């Protein structure tokens, strides 16, 4: 902590979900020490990232494509147990095993440019000064609520996927589900056996995809999301460009008419919704399964956004500020993508820190030359870059560096 009460570290990691823990793991593996060299700040009350907020009926066996964190597999999980519990326990064990020292709950309010090329991370628990930032805040905290005429007049209940408690609470009620993504279809299939009636409403027709999901399909989907990020546009989710996989449960639901979509309604009434062609549906509940947006408002003081509304990226690095890496954003929003992004971000951060250390060493050397022999020992101490420092070398990547074979994100 410096004289102003600001705590100095090399790297601040914001968020302890899949992407944040991956970044913290690779920082530690590269030789950086938690709490001394880097700190992980998480606003959630407990380990588990956004998973801890999932509805109880989403059991672990129904989770699609949960990828293990680096260095520790998730084994022996009960498929009938809620995913929030399974993954919460897994993340807890992971943080303890690798001694990541996650601080929670900590709310980050803003990240600003500080003096000496450092970043100031302002929180409700004080300020940290860092040389680099891994932002892994995901999307769960920014549910997207569309606006439609008459919405405020509806006398029933409106809620978002982020507030969905499970199907039992809607027994005997008429429910309109809005949204063509995975959450919307999952909600409908659950609600069908409890609600009095369900109506599926989508802005665009949902795309059902038959056939196997292979590596080439995944790469193509990620590439489409990545292209938007390169252009500085808000990212789409990977799911939005892959379509909905047709499983046995989906086939049964389609045969029963549960997944027959209606086009978007024109307006909402006190008792339901009305379409442009005169059709109407009575409803007790409108469930907005309309997705999420990236939770990066705290980065606004850095002015990272492009005119298109997104943050233009090169890999995980924000092009407007090389100190800032966004993981779990856009093409790295999947669990496996988050793992790779954490590794790639750390690799670039090590190179950045190593470059800063070399520049500082060169400047100290120049001062020594100007001042004669006085201060000849200025390279001694923890700031020195030498054989025992993991940041030594042109890019901190060598035969003895565990990140030497790190693959690029979404290659």
C-alpha positions as a printed Julia matrix, in Angstrom:
411×3 Matrix{Float64}:
   0.0     0.0     0.0
   1.42    3.38   -0.93
   1.28    6.64    1.03
  -2.15    7.55   -0.36
  -3.7     4.3     0.88
  -3.9     2.77   -2.6
  -2.84   -0.86   -2.81
  -0.27   -1.57   -5.54
  -0.23   -4.82   -7.52
   0.89   -5.82  -10.98
  -2.49   -7.2   -12.11
  -6.09   -6.88  -10.95
  -8.54   -9.6   -12.01
 -12.17   -8.48  -11.86
 -14.56  -11.41  -11.61
 -14.11  -14.97  -10.33
 -16.2   -16.94  -12.77
 -14.71  -19.38  -15.27
 -12.71  -16.73  -17.14
 -11.43  -14.91  -14.05
 -10.3   -18.1   -12.31
  -8.56  -19.22  -15.48
  -6.66  -15.93  -15.62
  -5.75  -16.15  -11.93
  -4.54  -19.73  -12.34
  -2.21  -18.8   -15.19
  -0.91  -15.75  -13.32
  -0.04  -17.94  -10.37
   1.46  -20.62  -12.58
   3.7   -17.98  -14.15
   5.12  -17.14  -10.73
   3.01  -14.17   -9.65
   1.88  -14.33   -6.03
  -1.77  -13.72   -5.04
  -2.31  -10.59   -2.92
   1.27   -9.44   -3.54
   1.52   -9.41   -7.34
  -2.13   -9.8    -8.29
  -5.54   -9.7    -6.69
  -8.87  -11.23   -7.69
 -11.98   -9.16   -6.9
 -15.43  -10.73   -7.11
 -18.74   -9.07   -6.35
 -20.67  -12.34   -5.86
 -21.37  -13.51   -2.3
 -19.81  -16.96   -2.82
 -17.71  -18.96   -5.29
 -19.46  -20.19   -8.41
 -19.62  -17.19  -10.72
 -22.99  -16.75  -12.41
 -23.72  -20.45  -11.91
 -24.66  -19.83   -8.28
 -27.68  -17.84   -9.44
 -29.12  -20.48  -11.8
 -32.56  -21.87  -11.08
 -32.75  -25.13   -9.06
 -34.31  -27.17  -11.86
 -31.21  -26.67  -14.01
 -29.44  -29.8   -12.81
 -25.84  -30.57  -13.64
 -26.88  -33.33  -16.02
 -28.75  -30.77  -18.13
 -25.85  -28.35  -18.44
 -24.54  -28.18  -21.99
 -20.77  -28.24  -22.42
 -19.42  -27.28  -18.99
 -15.64  -27.33  -19.48
 -13.31  -27.98  -16.55
 -11.11  -25.22  -15.2
  -7.39  -25.5   -16.04
  -5.41  -27.78  -13.77
  -8.34  -29.49  -12.0
 -11.05  -31.7   -13.44
 -14.62  -31.83  -12.18
 -15.32  -35.5   -11.55
 -17.99  -37.56   -9.84
 -20.68  -34.87   -9.94
 -24.26  -36.02   -9.36
 -26.16  -35.23  -12.59
 -29.4   -34.8   -10.64
 -27.98  -32.18   -8.31
 -28.59  -28.48   -9.11
 -25.78  -27.08  -11.26
 -25.54  -24.08   -8.93
 -24.47  -26.4    -6.1
 -22.19  -28.65   -8.15
 -20.26  -25.82   -9.78
 -20.29  -23.7    -6.64
 -18.57  -26.5    -4.73
 -16.16  -27.08   -7.62
 -15.14  -23.41   -7.79
 -14.73  -23.32   -4.0
 -12.38  -26.31   -4.08
 -10.5   -24.79   -7.02
  -9.89  -21.46   -5.29
  -8.66  -23.27   -2.17
  -6.45  -25.73   -4.02
  -4.55  -23.04   -5.89
  -4.67  -20.47   -3.09
  -6.09  -17.73   -5.31
  -7.18  -15.55   -2.38
 -10.35  -14.25   -4.04
 -11.74  -11.19   -2.26
 -15.53  -11.06   -2.03
 -17.92   -9.43   -2.03
 -16.18   -6.47   -3.68
 -18.03   -4.17   -6.05
 -15.85   -2.46   -8.66
 -17.3     0.94   -9.46
 -14.79    2.34  -11.98
 -11.42    1.77  -13.62
  -9.48    4.92  -14.49
  -6.1     5.9   -15.83
  -3.71    6.69  -12.99
  -0.25    8.18  -12.79
   2.85    6.52  -14.17
   0.94    4.46  -16.69
  -0.98    2.57  -14.03
  -4.69    1.82  -13.76
  -6.77    2.74  -10.72
  -9.45    0.18   -9.84
 -12.01    1.86   -7.6
 -14.19   -0.37   -5.41
 -16.39   -0.24   -2.34
 -13.44   -1.77   -0.46
 -10.82    0.76   -1.51
  -8.61    1.4    -4.52
  -6.06   -0.85   -6.21
  -3.36    0.44   -8.56
  -2.34   -2.01  -11.28
  -0.11   -2.23  -14.31
  -2.6    -4.47  -16.14
  -6.19   -5.6   -15.85
  -8.04   -8.83  -16.6
 -11.73   -8.02  -16.82
 -13.87  -11.14  -16.44
 -17.24   -9.73  -15.43
 -19.38  -11.71  -17.86
 -22.97  -10.76  -18.62
 -25.22  -12.09  -15.82
 -25.49   -8.71  -14.11
 -26.85   -6.99  -17.22
 -30.08   -8.72  -18.29
 -31.53   -7.16  -21.41
 -35.16   -6.0   -21.13
 -36.72   -4.92  -24.45
 -39.36   -2.2   -24.4
 -42.75   -2.57  -26.07
 -45.83   -0.34  -26.09
 -48.13   -0.96  -23.13
 -45.51   -2.88  -21.14
 -46.06   -0.75  -18.06
 -49.81   -1.48  -18.09
 -49.5    -5.26  -17.72
 -51.2    -6.37  -14.5
 -49.49   -9.73  -14.33
 -45.9   -10.61  -13.49
 -42.9    -9.78  -15.67
 -39.49  -11.33  -15.01
 -36.24  -12.05  -16.8
 -34.31  -15.3   -17.13
 -31.94  -13.89  -14.49
 -34.87  -14.06  -12.02
 -36.38  -17.37  -13.17
 -37.05  -19.56  -10.09
 -37.98  -22.81  -11.84
 -41.24  -24.1   -13.36
 -43.2   -25.04  -10.23
 -43.94  -21.43   -9.35
 -45.97  -21.02  -12.57
 -48.37  -23.9   -12.0
 -51.79  -23.14  -13.48
 -50.67  -19.84  -15.02
 -50.64  -18.64  -18.63
 -47.1   -17.74  -19.61
 -45.69  -15.86  -22.59
 -42.0   -16.64  -23.1
 -40.11  -14.08  -25.21
 -36.8   -15.07  -26.84
 -35.48  -17.49  -29.45
 -32.35  -18.63  -27.65
 -31.41  -21.59  -25.52
 -32.92  -20.15  -22.32
 -36.28  -19.5   -23.95
 -36.57  -23.04  -25.32
 -35.44  -24.55  -22.01
 -37.98  -22.5   -20.06
 -40.77  -23.6   -22.39
 -39.92  -27.28  -22.12
 -39.94  -27.01  -18.32
 -43.09  -24.92  -18.1
 -45.11  -27.16  -20.41
 -45.85  -29.64  -17.61
 -46.78  -26.98  -15.04
 -48.3   -23.91  -16.7
 -51.92  -23.77  -17.86
 -50.7   -22.54  -21.27
 -47.49  -21.3   -22.88
 -46.92  -19.05  -25.88
 -43.5   -18.69  -27.46
 -42.78  -15.3   -29.01
 -39.61  -14.53  -30.98
 -38.33  -11.5   -32.87
 -36.68  -13.82  -35.39
 -37.64  -17.41  -36.19
 -35.6   -19.79  -34.02
 -33.04  -21.89  -35.88
 -32.99  -25.6   -35.01
 -29.84  -27.41  -36.06
 -29.76  -31.15  -36.74
 -26.6   -33.2   -36.89
 -23.46  -33.48  -34.78
 -21.62  -30.55  -33.31
 -17.97  -30.89  -34.27
 -14.82  -28.83  -33.91
 -15.19  -27.16  -37.3
 -18.74  -26.06  -36.47
 -17.55  -24.55  -33.21
 -14.64  -22.76  -34.83
 -16.89  -21.28  -37.5
 -19.34  -19.99  -34.89
 -16.6   -18.44  -32.77
 -15.07  -16.84  -35.88
 -18.37  -15.08  -36.64
 -18.58  -13.67  -33.13
 -14.91  -12.68  -33.23
 -15.37  -10.78  -36.47
 -17.94   -8.5   -34.83
 -15.55   -7.82  -31.97
 -12.75   -6.95  -34.4
 -15.05   -4.4   -36.01
 -15.87   -2.8   -32.66
 -19.49   -4.01  -32.6
 -21.24   -5.39  -29.52
 -20.62   -9.14  -29.45
 -23.27  -11.71  -30.14
 -23.34  -14.81  -28.02
 -21.83  -17.92  -29.56
 -25.24  -19.62  -29.2
 -26.89  -16.93  -31.3
 -24.85  -17.95  -34.34
 -24.96  -21.72  -33.82
 -28.71  -22.22  -33.56
 -30.51  -24.58  -31.18
 -29.27  -28.19  -31.25
 -32.04  -30.71  -31.78
 -32.02  -33.2   -28.91
 -34.56  -35.91  -28.11
 -36.21  -33.55  -25.61
 -36.47  -30.85  -28.28
 -38.01  -33.28  -30.75
 -40.64  -34.34  -28.22
 -41.43  -30.73  -27.36
 -41.81  -29.82  -31.03
 -44.12  -32.77  -31.61
 -46.3   -31.57  -28.7
 -46.4   -28.03  -30.12
 -44.51  -26.58  -27.16
 -41.83  -25.08  -29.42
 -44.07  -23.56  -32.09
 -43.06  -19.87  -32.2
 -45.27  -16.86  -32.82
 -43.88  -13.64  -34.3
 -43.28  -10.69  -31.99
 -46.42   -9.08  -30.61
 -47.23   -5.47  -31.46
 -48.09   -4.32  -27.96
 -48.76   -5.47  -24.42
 -52.12   -5.0   -22.75
 -53.11   -5.15  -19.08
 -54.14   -8.79  -19.56
 -51.77  -10.11  -22.24
 -50.48   -9.23  -25.7
 -51.89   -8.24  -29.1
 -50.46   -8.88  -32.58
 -50.62   -6.69  -35.67
 -53.0    -9.13  -37.38
 -55.52   -8.8   -34.55
 -54.68  -11.97  -32.65
 -54.4   -11.74  -28.87
 -53.24  -13.96  -26.02
 -54.22  -13.67  -22.37
 -51.36  -14.09  -19.92
 -50.57  -14.04  -16.23
 -46.81  -13.93  -16.76
 -44.38  -12.56  -19.35
 -40.99  -14.22  -19.08
 -38.29  -12.29  -20.94
 -35.63  -14.78  -22.1
 -33.97  -12.0   -24.06
 -30.36  -12.46  -23.14
 -27.71  -10.33  -21.51
 -25.2    -7.63  -22.35
 -21.55   -7.4   -21.36
 -21.15   -5.98  -17.83
 -18.37   -3.48  -18.55
 -19.83   -0.13  -17.46
 -17.05    0.24  -14.86
 -14.57    0.51  -17.75
 -16.32    3.58  -19.19
 -13.69    6.08  -17.9
 -11.1     4.36  -20.12
 -13.15    5.12  -23.24
 -12.66    1.7   -24.79
 -15.87    1.59  -26.83
 -15.9     2.16  -30.56
 -18.6     4.17  -32.4
 -20.35    0.84  -33.12
 -20.91    0.32  -29.4
 -18.44   -2.51  -28.74
 -14.83   -2.8   -27.67
 -12.49   -3.55  -30.56
 -10.2    -6.39  -29.63
  -7.08   -8.19  -30.73
  -7.39  -11.56  -29.07
  -8.26  -10.6   -25.49
  -6.58   -7.18  -25.58
  -8.54   -3.95  -25.98
  -6.99   -2.1   -28.91
  -7.54    1.27  -27.27
  -5.58    0.23  -24.15
  -3.04   -2.59  -24.2
  -3.17   -2.86  -20.41
  -6.77   -4.08  -20.48
  -7.79   -7.63  -21.36
 -11.38   -8.79  -21.62
 -11.89  -12.51  -21.05
 -15.24  -14.23  -21.25
 -16.23  -11.48  -23.69
 -17.55  -12.16  -27.18
 -15.77  -15.15  -28.73
 -14.43  -16.31  -25.36
 -17.85  -16.36  -23.65
 -18.08  -20.18  -23.64
 -16.51  -22.16  -20.8
 -13.74  -23.6   -22.97
 -13.24  -20.2   -24.63
 -12.89  -18.59  -21.21
 -10.13  -21.02  -20.27
  -8.18  -20.28  -23.42
  -8.74  -16.55  -23.07
  -7.39  -16.54  -19.52
  -4.19  -18.21  -20.69
  -3.81  -15.92  -23.71
  -4.4   -12.78  -21.64
  -1.74  -13.76  -19.11
   0.74  -14.46  -21.86
   0.33  -10.92  -23.23
   0.36   -9.37  -19.77
   3.63  -11.1   -18.94
   5.11   -9.65  -22.11
   3.83   -6.17  -21.19
   5.18   -6.34  -17.65
   8.49   -7.68  -18.88
   8.77   -4.84  -21.37
   8.05   -2.28  -18.65
  10.68   -3.86  -16.4
  13.28   -3.72  -19.17
  12.44   -0.08  -19.92
  12.78    0.77  -16.24
  16.08   -1.11  -16.03
  17.42    0.72  -19.06
  16.37    4.06  -17.59
  18.04    3.22  -14.27
  21.16    2.22  -16.19
  21.18    5.52  -18.03
  20.85    7.39  -14.75
  23.78    5.4   -13.35
  25.93    6.38  -16.34
  24.95   10.04  -15.93
  25.61    9.94  -12.18
  28.81    7.89  -12.19
  29.09    5.0    -9.78
  26.5     6.37   -7.39
  23.45    4.12   -7.33
  25.27    1.22   -8.99
  23.18   -1.2    -6.96
  19.86    0.14   -8.18
  18.98   -3.1    -9.94
  18.94   -5.07   -6.71
  15.67   -6.08   -5.08
  12.29   -7.41   -6.19
  11.95   -5.05   -9.16
  15.07   -6.43  -10.82
  14.61   -8.61  -13.87
  17.01  -11.52  -13.69
  17.42  -15.25  -13.83
  14.98  -15.79  -10.99
  12.29  -13.45  -12.28
   9.45  -15.07  -14.3
   9.09  -11.91  -16.39
  12.68  -12.02  -17.72
  13.29  -12.35  -21.46
  11.89  -10.69  -24.57
   8.32  -11.84  -24.01
   8.51  -13.95  -20.85
   8.09  -17.01  -23.05
  10.82  -19.62  -23.08
  11.63  -23.25  -22.52
  11.03  -22.96  -18.79
   7.88  -20.85  -19.04
   4.62  -22.79  -18.58
   2.89  -20.47  -21.07
   5.36  -21.1   -23.88
   2.98  -23.37  -25.73
  -0.14  -21.31  -25.09
  -2.47  -21.41  -28.06
  -4.15  -18.3   -29.42
  -7.78  -17.73  -28.57
 -10.2   -19.24  -31.05
  -7.46  -20.04  -33.53
